[in-house]
mmCIF file of C-alpha atoms in Angstrom:
data_model
loop_
_atom_site.group_PDB
_atom_site.id
_atom_site.type_symbol
_atom_site.label_atom_id
_atom_site.label_comp_id
_atom_site.label_asym_id
_atom_site.label_seq_id
_atom_site.Cartn_x
_atom_site.Cartn_y
_atom_site.Cartn_z
ATOM 1 C CA UNK A 1 0.000 0.000 0.000
ATOM 2 C CA UNK A 2 2.806 2.439 0.792
ATOM 3 C CA UNK A 3 4.423 1.791 -2.603
ATOM 4 C CA UNK A 4 1.180 2.744 -4.273
ATOM 5 C CA UNK A 5 0.919 5.971 -2.294
ATOM 6 C CA UNK A 6 4.430 7.114 -3.103
ATOM 7 C CA UNK A 7 4.231 6.200 -6.789
ATOM 8 C CA UNK A 8 1.081 8.230 -7.495
ATOM 9 C CA UNK A 9 2.775 11.649 -7.302
ATOM 10 C CA UNK A 10 5.641 10.365 -9.447
ATOM 11 C CA UNK A 11 3.176 8.904 -11.951
ATOM 12 C CA UNK A 12 1.268 12.192 -12.068
ATOM 13 C CA UNK A 13 4.450 14.170 -12.761
ATOM 14 C CA UNK A 14 5.495 11.667 -15.420
ATOM 15 C CA UNK A 15 2.075 11.938 -17.080
ATOM 16 C CA UNK A 16 2.189 15.745 -17.070
ATOM 17 C CA UNK A 17 5.720 15.748 -18.493
ATOM 18 C CA UNK A 18 4.671 13.257 -21.173
ATOM 19 C CA UNK A 19 1.884 15.635 -22.189
ATOM 20 C CA UNK A 20 4.439 18.397 -22.632
ATOM 21 C CA UNK A 21 6.756 16.158 -24.654
ATOM 22 C CA UNK A 22 3.874 15.073 -26.926
ATOM 23 C CA UNK A 23 2.769 18.639 -27.727
ATOM 24 C CA UNK A 24 5.598 19.543 -30.105
ATOM 25 C CA UNK A 25 5.595 16.418 -32.292
ATOM 26 C CA UNK A 26 1.781 16.479 -32.439
ATOM 27 C CA UNK A 27 1.802 20.096 -33.619
ATOM 28 C CA UNK A 28 4.509 19.461 -36.234
ATOM 29 C CA UNK A 29 2.801 16.301 -37.512
ATOM 30 C CA UNK A 30 -0.632 17.898 -37.909
ATOM 31 C CA UNK A 31 0.740 21.057 -39.531
ATOM 32 C CA UNK A 32 2.945 18.909 -41.799
ATOM 33 C CA UNK A 33 0.040 16.789 -42.997
ATOM 34 C CA UNK A 34 -2.041 19.906 -43.603
ATOM 35 C CA UNK A 35 0.817 21.603 -45.459
ATOM 36 C CA UNK A 36 0.947 18.632 -47.822
ATOM 37 C CA UNK A 37 -2.793 18.187 -48.260
ATOM 38 C CA UNK A 38 -4.521 21.584 -48.017
ATOM 39 C CA UNK A 39 -5.159 23.001 -51.460
ATOM 40 C CA UNK A 40 -3.286 26.256 -52.057
ATOM 41 C CA UNK A 41 -1.194 26.116 -48.872
ATOM 42 C CA UNK A 42 2.549 26.581 -49.360
ATOM 43 C CA UNK A 43 4.659 26.273 -46.197
ATOM 44 C CA UNK A 44 7.349 28.411 -47.853
ATOM 45 C CA UNK A 45 5.057 31.443 -48.020
ATOM 46 C CA UNK A 46 2.177 30.811 -45.632
ATOM 47 C CA UNK A 47 2.324 30.835 -41.849
ATOM 48 C CA UNK A 48 0.768 27.815 -40.136
ATOM 49 C CA UNK A 49 -1.747 30.199 -38.557
ATOM 50 C CA UNK A 50 -3.419 30.606 -41.946
ATOM 51 C CA UNK A 51 -4.456 26.939 -41.789
ATOM 52 C CA UNK A 52 -7.137 28.037 -39.291
ATOM 53 C CA UNK A 53 -9.112 29.398 -42.238
ATOM 54 C CA UNK A 54 -11.355 27.634 -44.721
ATOM 55 C CA UNK A 55 -13.517 24.527 -44.478
ATOM 56 C CA UNK A 56 -10.797 22.532 -42.710
ATOM 57 C CA UNK A 57 -9.694 25.388 -40.453
ATOM 58 C CA UNK A 58 -11.126 23.557 -37.443
ATOM 59 C CA UNK A 59 -8.171 21.163 -37.662
ATOM 60 C CA UNK A 60 -5.595 23.894 -37.062
ATOM 61 C CA UNK A 61 -7.776 25.561 -34.455
ATOM 62 C CA UNK A 62 -7.991 22.213 -32.639
ATOM 63 C CA UNK A 63 -4.250 21.580 -32.848
ATOM 64 C CA UNK A 64 -3.535 25.028 -31.383
ATOM 65 C CA UNK A 65 -5.899 24.385 -28.462
ATOM 66 C CA UNK A 66 -4.891 20.759 -27.824
ATOM 67 C CA UNK A 67 -1.143 21.368 -28.027
ATOM 68 C CA UNK A 68 -1.549 24.464 -25.878
ATOM 69 C CA UNK A 69 -3.328 22.440 -23.194
ATOM 70 C CA UNK A 70 -0.702 19.691 -23.438
ATOM 71 C CA UNK A 71 2.014 22.329 -23.034
ATOM 72 C CA UNK A 72 0.297 23.779 -19.972
ATOM 73 C CA UNK A 73 0.134 20.257 -18.507
ATOM 74 C CA UNK A 74 3.847 19.854 -19.285
ATOM 75 C CA UNK A 75 4.578 23.127 -17.515
ATOM 76 C CA UNK A 76 2.745 21.838 -14.444
ATOM 77 C CA UNK A 77 4.874 18.695 -14.582
ATOM 78 C CA UNK A 78 8.081 20.737 -14.844
ATOM 79 C CA UNK A 79 6.963 22.836 -11.877
ATOM 80 C CA UNK A 80 6.349 19.718 -9.788
ATOM 81 C CA UNK A 81 9.588 18.058 -10.898
ATOM 82 C CA UNK A 82 11.731 21.141 -10.219
ATOM 83 C CA UNK A 83 9.899 22.432 -7.148
ATOM 84 C CA UNK A 84 12.230 24.663 -5.077
ATOM 85 C CA UNK A 85 15.085 24.239 -7.559
ATOM 86 C CA UNK A 86 16.756 26.782 -9.816
ATOM 87 C CA UNK A 87 14.462 27.581 -12.729
ATOM 88 C CA UNK A 88 11.643 25.628 -11.105
ATOM 89 C CA UNK A 89 9.346 28.614 -10.761
ATOM 90 C CA UNK A 90 10.007 30.999 -13.653
ATOM 91 C CA UNK A 91 10.731 28.317 -16.269
ATOM 92 C CA UNK A 92 7.411 26.480 -15.879
ATOM 93 C CA UNK A 93 5.499 29.768 -15.725
ATOM 94 C CA UNK A 94 7.025 30.836 -19.035
ATOM 95 C CA UNK A 95 6.229 27.457 -20.603
ATOM 96 C CA UNK A 96 2.677 27.777 -19.254
ATOM 97 C CA UNK A 97 2.360 31.237 -20.819
ATOM 98 C CA UNK A 98 3.520 29.739 -24.107
ATOM 99 C CA UNK A 99 0.831 27.046 -23.819
ATOM 100 C CA UNK A 100 -1.846 29.616 -22.990
ATOM 101 C CA UNK A 101 -0.725 31.606 -26.035
ATOM 102 C CA UNK A 102 -1.250 28.545 -28.224
ATOM 103 C CA UNK A 103 -4.760 28.121 -26.836
ATOM 104 C CA UNK A 104 -5.495 31.802 -27.505
ATOM 105 C CA UNK A 105 -4.065 31.466 -31.031
ATOM 106 C CA UNK A 106 -6.665 28.767 -31.621
ATOM 107 C CA UNK A 107 -9.501 30.827 -30.217
ATOM 108 C CA UNK A 108 -8.590 33.973 -32.145
ATOM 109 C CA UNK A 109 -8.160 33.116 -35.829
ATOM 110 C CA UNK A 110 -5.737 34.942 -38.136
ATOM 111 C CA UNK A 111 -7.242 36.628 -41.190
ATOM 112 C CA UNK A 112 -6.927 34.899 -44.573
ATOM 113 C CA UNK A 113 -3.954 36.291 -46.502
ATOM 114 C CA UNK A 114 -1.466 35.739 -49.296
ATOM 115 C CA UNK A 115 -3.872 33.699 -51.415
ATOM 116 C CA UNK A 116 -4.854 31.249 -48.683
ATOM 117 C CA UNK A 117 -7.381 29.816 -48.522
ATOM 118 C CA UNK A 118 -7.850 29.571 -52.280
ATOM 119 C CA UNK A 119 -9.755 32.610 -53.497
ATOM 120 C CA UNK A 120 -8.184 34.981 -50.977
ATOM 121 C CA UNK A 121 -6.423 37.928 -52.638
ATOM 122 C CA UNK A 122 -2.628 37.810 -52.795
ATOM 123 C CA UNK A 123 -0.745 39.881 -50.239
ATOM 124 C CA UNK A 124 -1.587 40.872 -46.707
ATOM 125 C CA UNK A 125 -5.129 41.879 -45.774
ATOM 126 C CA UNK A 126 -5.872 45.577 -46.221
ATOM 127 C CA UNK A 127 -7.328 45.714 -42.707
ATOM 128 C CA UNK A 128 -6.846 43.473 -39.681
ATOM 129 C CA UNK A 129 -9.819 42.128 -37.766
ATOM 130 C CA UNK A 130 -9.867 42.263 -33.971
ATOM 131 C CA UNK A 131 -9.570 38.464 -33.748
ATOM 132 C CA UNK A 132 -6.542 38.470 -36.044
ATOM 133 C CA UNK A 133 -4.924 41.189 -33.921
ATOM 134 C CA UNK A 134 -5.637 39.087 -30.810
ATOM 135 C CA UNK A 135 -4.170 36.030 -32.574
ATOM 136 C CA UNK A 136 -0.912 37.792 -33.366
ATOM 137 C CA UNK A 137 -0.689 39.449 -29.943
ATOM 138 C CA UNK A 138 -1.187 36.145 -28.132
ATOM 139 C CA UNK A 139 1.282 34.402 -30.455
ATOM 140 C CA UNK A 140 3.828 37.170 -29.836
ATOM 141 C CA UNK A 141 3.517 36.863 -26.063
ATOM 142 C CA UNK A 142 3.738 33.066 -26.389
ATOM 143 C CA UNK A 143 6.852 33.135 -28.558
ATOM 144 C CA UNK A 144 8.675 35.577 -26.302
ATOM 145 C CA UNK A 145 7.746 33.484 -23.249
ATOM 146 C CA UNK A 146 9.175 30.382 -24.927
ATOM 147 C CA UNK A 147 12.362 32.241 -25.876
ATOM 148 C CA UNK A 148 12.746 33.503 -22.304
ATOM 149 C CA UNK A 149 12.168 29.952 -20.993
ATOM 150 C CA UNK A 150 15.071 28.750 -23.156
ATOM 151 C CA UNK A 151 17.387 31.189 -21.375
ATOM 152 C CA UNK A 152 16.007 30.354 -17.915
ATOM 153 C CA UNK A 153 16.695 26.670 -18.512
ATOM 154 C CA UNK A 154 20.097 27.425 -20.078
ATOM 155 C CA UNK A 155 21.057 29.131 -16.836
ATOM 156 C CA UNK A 156 19.799 26.149 -14.851
ATOM 157 C CA UNK A 157 21.778 23.684 -16.995
ATOM 158 C CA UNK A 158 24.928 25.805 -16.727
ATOM 159 C CA UNK A 159 24.612 25.947 -12.937
ATOM 160 C CA UNK A 160 24.352 22.146 -12.869
ATOM 161 C CA UNK A 161 27.412 21.718 -15.085
ATOM 162 C CA UNK A 162 25.356 20.487 -18.037
ATOM 163 C CA UNK A 163 27.236 22.593 -20.555
ATOM 164 C CA UNK A 164 25.835 21.040 -23.737
ATOM 165 C CA UNK A 165 22.243 21.364 -22.577
ATOM 166 C CA UNK A 166 22.969 24.980 -21.663
ATOM 167 C CA UNK A 167 24.414 25.647 -25.127
ATOM 168 C CA UNK A 168 21.509 23.838 -26.754
ATOM 169 C CA UNK A 169 18.996 25.932 -24.784
ATOM 170 C CA UNK A 170 20.721 29.208 -25.663
ATOM 171 C CA UNK A 171 20.944 28.266 -29.335
ATOM 172 C CA UNK A 172 17.287 27.236 -29.372
ATOM 173 C CA UNK A 173 16.292 30.598 -27.907
ATOM 174 C CA UNK A 174 18.484 32.493 -30.382
ATOM 175 C CA UNK A 175 17.251 30.532 -33.403
ATOM 176 C CA UNK A 176 13.630 30.821 -32.318
ATOM 177 C CA UNK A 177 14.048 34.577 -31.853
ATOM 178 C CA UNK A 178 15.701 34.910 -35.287
ATOM 179 C CA UNK A 179 12.919 32.972 -37.010
ATOM 180 C CA UNK A 180 10.280 34.973 -35.151
ATOM 181 C CA UNK A 181 11.936 38.302 -35.979
#
């Protein structure tokens, strides 16, 4: 009985962390399939956010919400796993903000643009709707939170002598910032 009691918190943390790990590959897989199958979508010129438009837009909306919720669960797992340790408060909060931003990006849909979905005029929209502005604002907050989390965890890894993980975290933050900018 005591083994069962002590394993439950560990199992809960493991489950939450698994949710966080699953979020990224799920997002990439669903966007990848859509990029290959949605008529008129070209990943080289269209942001994934545009997939929220059209008859199949519900798929991208769902993937934003589901992966955002999985990320929030992952952040809770990180918080529990790193409780009272360096990076154990700010890092999970930043990851949670990123997850919440993904959920908001699903709720607030970007305007059609650049010829997608098919029939949309080429180029950016002449005006931006309030929901598109909310989409881009929430995505911006999310991306900057994720970038900041990379640096928080880089500092944690460096303090623990995990040099390569620290370098990897810094480079991830830099590359993500460069692609976002």
